[in-house]
PDB file of C-alpha atoms and ligand atoms in Angstrom:
ATOM      1  CA  MET A 820       0.000   0.000   0.000  1.00 46.00           C
ATOM      2  CA  SER A 821       2.788   2.384   0.938  1.00 46.00           C
ATOM      3  CA  THR A 822       4.308   2.514  -2.541  1.00 51.00           C
ATOM      4  CA  THR A 823       1.065   3.678  -4.165  1.00 73.00           C
ATOM      5  CA  ILE A 824       1.070   7.032  -2.340  1.00 81.00           C
ATOM      6  CA  THR A 825       2.629   9.585  -4.643  1.00 79.00           C
ATOM      7  CA  THR A 826       0.965  12.909  -3.861  1.00 91.00           C
ATOM      8  CA  GLY A 827       0.189  14.946  -0.751  1.00 92.00           C
ATOM      9  CA  ALA A 828      -3.523  14.742  -1.551  1.00 94.00           C
ATOM     10  CA  GLU A 829      -3.335  10.935  -1.616  1.00 95.00           C
ATOM     11  CA  LEU A 830      -1.537  10.935   1.720  1.00 96.00           C
ATOM     12  CA  GLU A 831      -4.195  13.191   3.276  1.00 96.00           C
ATOM     13  CA  ARG A 832      -6.899  10.864   1.915  1.00 96.00           C
ATOM     14  CA  LEU A 833      -5.167   7.817   3.372  1.00 96.00           C
ATOM     15  CA  LYS A 834      -4.822   9.444   6.802  1.00 97.00           C
ATOM     16  CA  ARG A 835      -8.401  10.798   6.981  1.00 97.00           C
ATOM     17  CA  ALA A 836     -10.285   8.966   9.741  1.00 97.00           C
ATOM     18  CA  ASP A 837     -12.872   6.424   8.576  1.00 95.00           C
ATOM     19  CA  THR A 838     -15.672   7.344  10.918  1.00 93.00           C
ATOM     20  CA  VAL A 839     -19.158   5.881  11.253  1.00 91.00           C
ATOM     21  CA  PRO A 840     -21.198   7.977  11.665  1.00 93.00           C
ATOM     22  CA  GLU A 841     -19.372  10.648   9.737  1.00 93.00           C
ATOM     23  CA  VAL A 842     -17.900  13.389  11.918  1.00 97.00           C
ATOM     24  CA  HIS A 843     -16.739  16.877  10.980  1.00 97.00           C
ATOM     25  CA  GLU A 844     -14.165  16.993   8.211  1.00 97.00           C
ATOM     26  CA  LEU A 845     -11.759  18.948  10.424  1.00 97.00           C
ATOM     27  CA  ILE A 846     -11.687  16.142  12.990  1.00 98.00           C
ATOM     28  CA  ARG A 847     -11.299  13.483  10.312  1.00 98.00           C
ATOM     29  CA  SER A 848      -8.392  15.335   8.747  1.00 98.00           C
ATOM     30  CA  ARG A 849      -6.220  15.953  11.813  1.00 98.00           C
ATOM     31  CA  TRP A 850      -3.392  13.482  12.076  1.00 98.00           C
ATOM     32  CA  SER A 851       0.151  13.453  13.422  1.00 98.00           C
ATOM     33  CA  PRO A 852       2.763  13.375  10.674  1.00 98.00           C
ATOM     34  CA  ARG A 853       6.451  12.744  11.127  1.00 98.00           C
ATOM     35  CA  ALA A 854       7.418  14.085   7.727  1.00 98.00           C
ATOM     36  CA  PHE A 855       7.345  17.871   7.914  1.00 98.00           C
ATOM     37  CA  SER A 856       8.387  20.177   5.104  1.00 96.00           C
ATOM     38  CA  SER A 857      10.862  22.950   5.870  1.00 92.00           C
ATOM     39  CA  ARG A 858       8.267  25.526   4.706  1.00 97.00           C
ATOM     40  CA  GLU A 859       8.148  28.331   7.263  1.00 97.00           C
ATOM     41  CA  VAL A 860       4.992  29.027   9.243  1.00 98.00           C
ATOM     42  CA  PRO A 861       4.180  32.735   8.784  1.00 98.00           C
ATOM     43  CA  PRO A 862       3.941  34.605  12.127  1.00 98.00           C
ATOM     44  CA  GLN A 863       0.263  35.480  11.543  1.00 98.00           C
ATOM     45  CA  VAL A 864      -0.567  31.803  10.969  1.00 98.00           C
ATOM     46  CA  LEU A 865       1.298  30.800  14.123  1.00 98.00           C
ATOM     47  CA  LYS A 866      -0.482  33.546  16.066  1.00 98.00           C
ATOM     48  CA  THR A 867      -3.894  32.364  14.819  1.00 98.00           C
ATOM     49  CA  ILE A 868      -3.159  28.765  15.842  1.00 99.00           C
ATOM     50  CA  LEU A 869      -2.095  29.884  19.331  1.00 99.00           C
ATOM     51  CA  GLU A 870      -5.142  32.154  19.568  1.00 98.00           C
ATOM     52  CA  ALA A 871      -7.352  29.087  19.007  1.00 98.00           C
ATOM     53  CA  ALA A 872      -5.627  27.368  21.939  1.00 99.00           C
ATOM     54  CA  ARG A 873      -6.287  30.428  24.086  1.00 98.00           C
ATOM     55  CA  TRP A 874     -10.048  29.957  23.713  1.00 98.00           C
ATOM     56  CA  ALA A 875     -10.208  26.430  25.138  1.00 98.00           C
ATOM     57  CA  ALA A 876     -12.450  25.813  28.149  1.00 98.00           C
ATOM     58  CA  SER A 877     -10.820  25.373  31.551  1.00 98.00           C
ATOM     59  CA  SER A 878     -11.821  24.731  35.134  1.00 98.00           C
ATOM     60  CA  TYR A 879     -12.605  28.120  36.783  1.00 98.00           C
ATOM     61  CA  ASN A 880     -11.392  29.690  33.530  1.00 98.00           C
ATOM     62  CA  GLU A 881      -7.914  29.300  35.010  1.00 98.00           C
ATOM     63  CA  GLN A 882      -6.312  28.937  31.561  1.00 99.00           C
ATOM     64  CA  PRO A 883      -3.477  26.888  33.067  1.00 99.00           C
ATOM     65  CA  TRP A 884      -1.775  26.327  29.699  1.00 99.00           C
ATOM     66  CA  ARG A 885       1.469  28.024  28.668  1.00 99.00           C
ATOM     67  CA  PHE A 886       3.268  27.609  25.344  1.00 99.00           C
ATOM     68  CA  LEU A 887       7.008  28.018  24.864  1.00 99.00           C
ATOM     69  CA  VAL A 888       7.642  28.367  21.163  1.00 99.00           C
ATOM     70  CA  ALA A 889      10.831  27.968  19.136  1.00 98.00           C
ATOM     71  CA  THR A 890      10.857  28.525  15.371  1.00 98.00           C
ATOM     72  CA  LYS A 891      13.541  27.700  12.825  1.00 97.00           C
ATOM     73  CA  SER A 892      13.984  31.445  12.298  1.00 96.00           C
ATOM     74  CA  ASP A 893      15.774  31.395  15.673  1.00 98.00           C
ATOM     75  CA  PRO A 894      18.172  28.464  15.128  1.00 98.00           C
ATOM     76  CA  ALA A 895      19.679  28.635  18.632  1.00 98.00           C
ATOM     77  CA  ALA A 896      16.266  28.396  20.297  1.00 98.00           C
ATOM     78  CA  PHE A 897      15.157  25.648  17.930  1.00 98.00           C
ATOM     79  CA  SER A 898      18.265  23.526  18.598  1.00 98.00           C
ATOM     80  CA  LYS A 899      17.842  24.031  22.326  1.00 98.00           C
ATOM     81  CA  PHE A 900      14.300  22.622  22.134  1.00 98.00           C
ATOM     82  CA  LEU A 901      15.292  19.866  19.705  1.00 98.00           C
ATOM     83  CA  ASP A 902      18.067  18.750  22.005  1.00 98.00           C
ATOM     84  CA  LEU A 903      15.494  18.043  24.749  1.00 98.00           C
ATOM     85  CA  LEU A 904      13.738  15.397  22.654  1.00 98.00           C
ATOM     86  CA  VAL A 905      14.527  11.683  22.737  1.00 98.00           C
ATOM     87  CA  PRO A 906      16.599  10.669  19.690  1.00 98.00           C
ATOM     88  CA  ALA A 907      13.673   8.827  18.055  1.00 97.00           C
ATOM     89  CA  ASN A 908      11.699  12.089  18.021  1.00 98.00           C
ATOM     90  CA  GLN A 909      14.690  14.282  17.118  1.00 98.00           C
ATOM     91  CA  SER A 910      15.212  12.275  13.954  1.00 97.00           C
ATOM     92  CA  TRP A 911      11.999  13.582  12.355  1.00 98.00           C
ATOM     93  CA  VAL A 912      11.257  16.765  14.336  1.00 98.00           C
ATOM     94  CA  LYS A 913      14.482  18.307  13.047  1.00 97.00           C
ATOM     95  CA  ASN A 914      12.662  19.062   9.769  1.00 96.00           C
ATOM     96  CA  ALA A 915       9.658  20.786  11.381  1.00 98.00           C
ATOM     97  CA  PRO A 916       9.651  24.591  11.351  1.00 98.00           C
ATOM     98  CA  VAL A 917       8.065  25.106  14.799  1.00 98.00           C
ATOM     99  CA  LEU A 918       8.535  23.292  18.089  1.00 98.00           C
ATOM    100  CA  ILE A 919       6.364  24.042  21.110  1.00 99.00           C
ATOM    101  CA  ILE A 920       6.720  22.899  24.716  1.00 99.00           C
ATOM    102  CA  MET A 921       3.608  23.185  26.838  1.00 99.00           C
ATOM    103  CA  ALA A 922       3.303  23.692  30.579  1.00 98.00           C
ATOM    104  CA  ALA A 923       0.243  23.556  32.836  1.00 98.00           C
ATOM    105  CA  LYS A 924      -0.235  25.463  36.089  1.00 98.00           C
ATOM    106  CA  LYS A 925      -0.754  23.104  39.032  1.00 98.00           C
ATOM    107  CA  THR A 926      -2.737  25.482  41.247  1.00 98.00           C
ATOM    108  CA  PHE A 927      -5.689  27.835  40.954  1.00 98.00           C
ATOM    109  CA  SER A 928      -4.765  31.507  40.892  1.00 98.00           C
ATOM    110  CA  HIS A 929      -7.899  32.564  42.822  1.00 97.00           C
ATOM    111  CA  ASN A 930      -7.162  30.546  45.979  1.00 98.00           C
ATOM    112  CA  GLY A 931      -3.855  28.673  45.521  1.00 98.00           C
ATOM    113  CA  SER A 932      -5.490  25.261  45.885  1.00 98.00           C
ATOM    114  CA  GLN A 933      -4.438  22.307  43.749  1.00 98.00           C
ATOM    115  CA  ASN A 934      -5.967  22.270  40.248  1.00 98.00           C
ATOM    116  CA  ARG A 935      -6.472  18.603  39.412  1.00 98.00           C
ATOM    117  CA  PHE A 936      -7.512  19.613  35.900  1.00 98.00           C
ATOM    118  CA  GLY A 937      -4.515  21.710  34.861  1.00 98.00           C
ATOM    119  CA  PHE A 938      -3.061  18.972  32.666  1.00 98.00           C
ATOM    120  CA  HIS A 939      -6.511  18.048  31.404  1.00 98.00           C
ATOM    121  CA  ASP A 940      -7.242  21.604  30.338  1.00 98.00           C
ATOM    122  CA  ALA A 941      -3.818  21.990  28.707  1.00 98.00           C
ATOM    123  CA  GLY A 942      -4.808  18.920  26.657  1.00 98.00           C
ATOM    124  CA  GLN A 943      -7.965  20.706  25.579  1.00 98.00           C
ATOM    125  CA  ALA A 944      -5.904  23.707  24.511  1.00 99.00           C
ATOM    126  CA  LEU A 945      -3.677  21.373  22.508  1.00 98.00           C
ATOM    127  CA  ALA A 946      -6.754  19.937  20.760  1.00 98.00           C
ATOM    128  CA  HIS A 947      -7.862  23.471  19.813  1.00 98.00           C
ATOM    129  CA  LEU A 948      -4.384  24.249  18.547  1.00 98.00           C
ATOM    130  CA  ALA A 949      -4.249  21.062  16.485  1.00 98.00           C
ATOM    131  CA  LEU A 950      -7.664  21.572  14.889  1.00 98.00           C
ATOM    132  CA  GLN A 951      -6.971  25.219  14.032  1.00 98.00           C
ATOM    133  CA  ALA A 952      -3.688  24.128  12.472  1.00 98.00           C
ATOM    134  CA  THR A 953      -5.557  21.490  10.436  1.00 98.00           C
ATOM    135  CA  ALA A 954      -8.108  24.076   9.316  1.00 98.00           C
ATOM    136  CA  MET A 955      -5.235  26.207   8.010  1.00 98.00           C
ATOM    137  CA  GLY A 956      -3.546  23.353   6.132  1.00 98.00           C
ATOM    138  CA  LEU A 957      -0.911  22.559   8.753  1.00 98.00           C
ATOM    139  CA  HIS A 958      -0.441  19.605  11.079  1.00 98.00           C
ATOM    140  CA  THR A 959       0.763  19.006  14.617  1.00 98.00           C
ATOM    141  CA  HIS A 960       2.463  16.070  16.282  1.00 98.00           C
ATOM    142  CA  ALA A 961       2.384  15.966  20.097  1.00 99.00           C
ATOM    143  CA  MET A 962       5.198  14.260  21.984  1.00 98.00           C
ATOM    144  CA  ALA A 963       5.802  12.946  25.482  1.00 98.00           C
ATOM    145  CA  GLY A 964       9.254  11.759  24.442  1.00 98.00           C
ATOM    146  CA  PHE A 965      11.522  14.459  25.777  1.00 98.00           C
ATOM    147  CA  ASP A 966      13.467  15.189  28.952  1.00 98.00           C
ATOM    148  CA  HIS A 967      10.891  16.972  31.104  1.00 98.00           C
ATOM    149  CA  GLN A 968      13.328  17.776  33.906  1.00 98.00           C
ATOM    150  CA  ARG A 969      15.854  19.349  31.550  1.00 98.00           C
ATOM    151  CA  ALA A 970      13.031  21.246  29.830  1.00 98.00           C
ATOM    152  CA  ARG A 971      12.032  22.669  33.211  1.00 98.00           C
ATOM    153  CA  THR A 972      15.564  23.755  34.052  1.00 98.00           C
ATOM    154  CA  GLU A 973      16.745  24.921  30.657  1.00 98.00           C
ATOM    155  CA  LEU A 974      13.550  26.772  29.711  1.00 98.00           C
ATOM    156  CA  GLY A 975      12.983  28.226  33.188  1.00 98.00           C
ATOM    157  CA  ILE A 976       9.589  26.580  33.786  1.00 98.00           C
ATOM    158  CA  PRO A 977       8.522  27.443  37.369  1.00 98.00           C
ATOM    159  CA  ASP A 978       7.845  24.751  40.016  1.00 98.00           C
ATOM    160  CA  ASP A 979       4.156  25.644  40.045  1.00 98.00           C
ATOM    161  CA  PHE A 980       3.821  24.336  36.481  1.00 98.00           C
ATOM    162  CA  ASP A 981       3.826  20.772  35.168  1.00 98.00           C
ATOM    163  CA  VAL A 982       5.810  20.248  32.013  1.00 98.00           C
ATOM    164  CA  ALA A 983       3.187  19.002  29.543  1.00 98.00           C
ATOM    165  CA  ALA A 984       3.547  17.928  25.897  1.00 98.00           C
ATOM    166  CA  ALA A 985       5.998  18.987  23.225  1.00 99.00           C
ATOM    167  CA  VAL A 986       4.403  19.684  19.844  1.00 99.00           C
ATOM    168  CA  ALA A 987       5.880  19.828  16.364  1.00 98.00           C
ATOM    169  CA  LEU A 988       3.945  22.126  14.010  1.00 98.00           C
ATOM    170  CA  GLY A 989       4.234  22.732  10.296  1.00 98.00           C
ATOM    171  CA  TYR A 990       3.248  21.665   6.809  1.00 98.00           C
ATOM    172  CA  VAL A 991       3.364  18.017   5.777  1.00 97.00           C
ATOM    173  CA  GLY A 992       6.481  16.901   3.929  1.00 97.00           C
ATOM    174  CA  SER A 993       7.448  13.826   1.954  1.00 96.00           C
ATOM    175  CA  PRO A 994       7.352  10.398   3.648  1.00 96.00           C
ATOM    176  CA  ASP A 995      10.382   9.552   1.505  1.00 95.00           C
ATOM    177  CA  ASP A 996      12.499  11.770   3.783  1.00 95.00           C
ATOM    178  CA  LEU A 997      11.826   9.443   6.757  1.00 97.00           C
ATOM    179  CA  THR A 998      13.539   6.239   7.838  1.00 97.00           C
ATOM    180  CA  GLU A 999      11.886   3.113   6.437  1.00 97.00           C
ATOM    181  CA  HIS A1000      10.191   2.326   9.771  1.00 97.00           C
ATOM    182  CA  GLN A1001       8.860   5.870  10.128  1.00 97.00           C
ATOM    183  CA  ARG A1002       7.786   5.862   6.486  1.00 97.00           C
ATOM    184  CA  GLN A1003       5.734   2.735   7.069  1.00 97.00           C
ATOM    185  CA  MET A1004       3.991   4.347  10.044  1.00 97.00           C
ATOM    186  CA  GLU A1005       3.409   7.486   7.960  1.00 97.00           C
ATOM    187  CA  LEU A1006       1.754   5.463   5.212  1.00 97.00           C
ATOM    188  CA  SER A1007      -0.470   3.319   7.432  1.00 97.00           C
ATOM    189  CA  LYS A1008      -4.133   3.931   8.107  1.00 97.00           C
ATOM    190  CA  ARG A1009      -5.046   5.501  11.452  1.00 98.00           C
ATOM    191  CA  THR A1010      -6.913   3.213  13.842  1.00 97.00           C
ATOM    192  CA  ARG A1011      -9.034   3.588  16.977  1.00 97.00           C
ATOM    193  CA  LYS A1012     -10.715   1.363  19.545  1.00 97.00           C
ATOM    194  CA  PRO A1013     -14.380   0.719  18.745  1.00 96.00           C
ATOM    195  CA  LEU A1014     -16.848   3.103  20.380  1.00 96.00           C
ATOM    196  CA  ASN A1015     -18.365   0.342  22.548  1.00 96.00           C
ATOM    197  CA  GLU A1016     -14.979  -0.221  24.185  1.00 97.00           C
ATOM    198  CA  ILE A1017     -14.683   3.391  25.371  1.00 98.00           C
ATOM    199  CA  VAL A1018     -18.296   4.458  25.896  1.00 98.00           C
ATOM    200  CA  PHE A1019     -20.447   2.897  28.607  1.00 98.00           C
ATOM    201  CA  GLY A1020     -23.976   3.347  29.793  1.00 98.00           C
ATOM    202  CA  ALA A1021     -24.685   4.363  33.350  1.00 98.00           C
ATOM    203  CA  SER A1022     -22.262   1.868  34.896  1.00 98.00           C
ATOM    204  CA  TRP A1023     -18.798   0.552  33.999  1.00 98.00           C
ATOM    205  CA  ASN A1024     -18.925  -1.799  31.006  1.00 97.00           C
ATOM    206  CA  ALA A1025     -22.691  -1.442  30.665  1.00 97.00           C
ATOM    207  CA  PRO A1026     -23.417  -1.001  26.951  1.00 96.00           C
ATOM    208  CA  LEU A1027     -24.944   2.265  25.773  1.00 97.00           C
ATOM    209  CA  PRO A1028     -27.641   1.352  23.236  1.00 92.00           C
ATOM    210  CA  LEU A1029     -27.111   3.773  20.331  1.00 89.00           C
TER     211      LEU A1029
HETATM  212  C1  FMN B 479       0.485  13.471  24.803  1.00 92.09           C
HETATM  213  C2  FMN B 479       0.984  12.781  23.558  1.00 92.09           C
HETATM  214  C3  FMN B 479       2.269  12.281  23.523  1.00 92.09           C
HETATM  215  C4  FMN B 479       2.778  11.695  22.359  1.00 92.09           C
HETATM  216  N1  FMN B 479       4.101  11.323  22.304  1.00 92.09           N
HETATM  217  C5  FMN B 479       4.643  10.964  21.115  1.00 92.09           C
HETATM  218  C6  FMN B 479       6.046  10.811  20.993  1.00 92.09           C
HETATM  219  O1  FMN B 479       6.840  11.032  21.931  1.00 92.09           O
HETATM  220  N2  FMN B 479       6.539  10.415  19.781  1.00 92.09           N
HETATM  221  C7  FMN B 479       5.716  10.194  18.705  1.00 92.09           C
HETATM  222  O2  FMN B 479       6.233   9.859  17.629  1.00 92.09           O
HETATM  223  N3  FMN B 479       4.377  10.373  18.789  1.00 92.09           N
HETATM  224  C8  FMN B 479       3.824  10.763  19.964  1.00 92.09           C
HETATM  225  N4  FMN B 479       2.468  11.007  20.055  1.00 92.09           N
HETATM  226  C9  FMN B 479       1.601  10.851  18.859  1.00 92.09           C
HETATM  227  C10 FMN B 479       0.672   9.661  18.999  1.00 92.09           C
HETATM  228  O3  FMN B 479       1.383   8.471  18.800  1.00 92.09           O
HETATM  229  C11 FMN B 479      -0.489   9.817  17.976  1.00 92.09           C
HETATM  230  O4  FMN B 479      -1.248  10.938  18.313  1.00 92.09           O
HETATM  231  C12 FMN B 479      -1.381   8.563  17.958  1.00 92.09           C
HETATM  232  O5  FMN B 479      -0.680   7.465  17.440  1.00 92.09           O
HETATM  233  C13 FMN B 479      -2.636   8.773  17.117  1.00 92.09           C
HETATM  234  O6  FMN B 479      -2.285   9.163  15.814  1.00 92.09           O
HETATM  235  P1  FMN B 479      -2.963  10.451  15.142  1.00 92.09           P
HETATM  236  O7  FMN B 479      -2.599  11.643  16.007  1.00 92.09           O
HETATM  237  O8  FMN B 479      -2.328  10.544  13.776  1.00 92.09           O
HETATM  238  O9  FMN B 479      -4.427  10.232  15.103  1.00 92.09           O
HETATM  239  C14 FMN B 479       1.946  11.574  21.212  1.00 92.09           C
HETATM  240  C15 FMN B 479       0.627  12.048  21.270  1.00 92.09           C
HETATM  241  C16 FMN B 479       0.145  12.663  22.412  1.00 92.09           C
HETATM  242  C17 FMN B 479      -1.257  13.223  22.413  1.00 92.09           C
END
């Protein structure tokens, strides 16, 4: 199957989620590439994508998310971020034009108590960011594979924040620029658990008749 993909449009078609019932095109079209093109992300596009993240919902409207952003236009910053990633991620992220590291505030600003949903809400902000990027013809790839402790120290992330995900952002590139293993993952269909495995009725494992 992999050898039949020759154009970007074919790749996007292959990666589009097969959903039943059909969901919004934007959700079907988001996927996490490893092959990024070196095409720069214009500042206004980057700003729009971050603005979408800003409008995510959060517990007490705390907005616990923070985004540290390095672009290829600042090579020193980009290499500093890249160097935090595990080698398996570095090998493909090096081609992406933008690298983001997210943090999530652990406490509520209004009373200082623990915010159990800081990470959760940062995840929602990431989903907004990813869908806005998709709507604008870009893609994101979130990563847990980086040195969180070094990120904290080297990027000056305060103790009151959890280090959350790293995210590569940019335009899709050619799968042929990847290693063979990565190329195979790039050219495989996306899969999910069936709905009845993740959705229950009113008690655990009870089926929801839909
Ligand atoms: C929090 C988080 C951490 C992830 N960490 C990595 C990672 O370190 N390396 C990687 O190649 N992909 C990583 N992924 C990407 C997932 O493997 C990917 O989202 C999943 O396989 C579903 O594919 P899709 O996003 O194309 O639908 C991560 C995704 C998320 C949301």
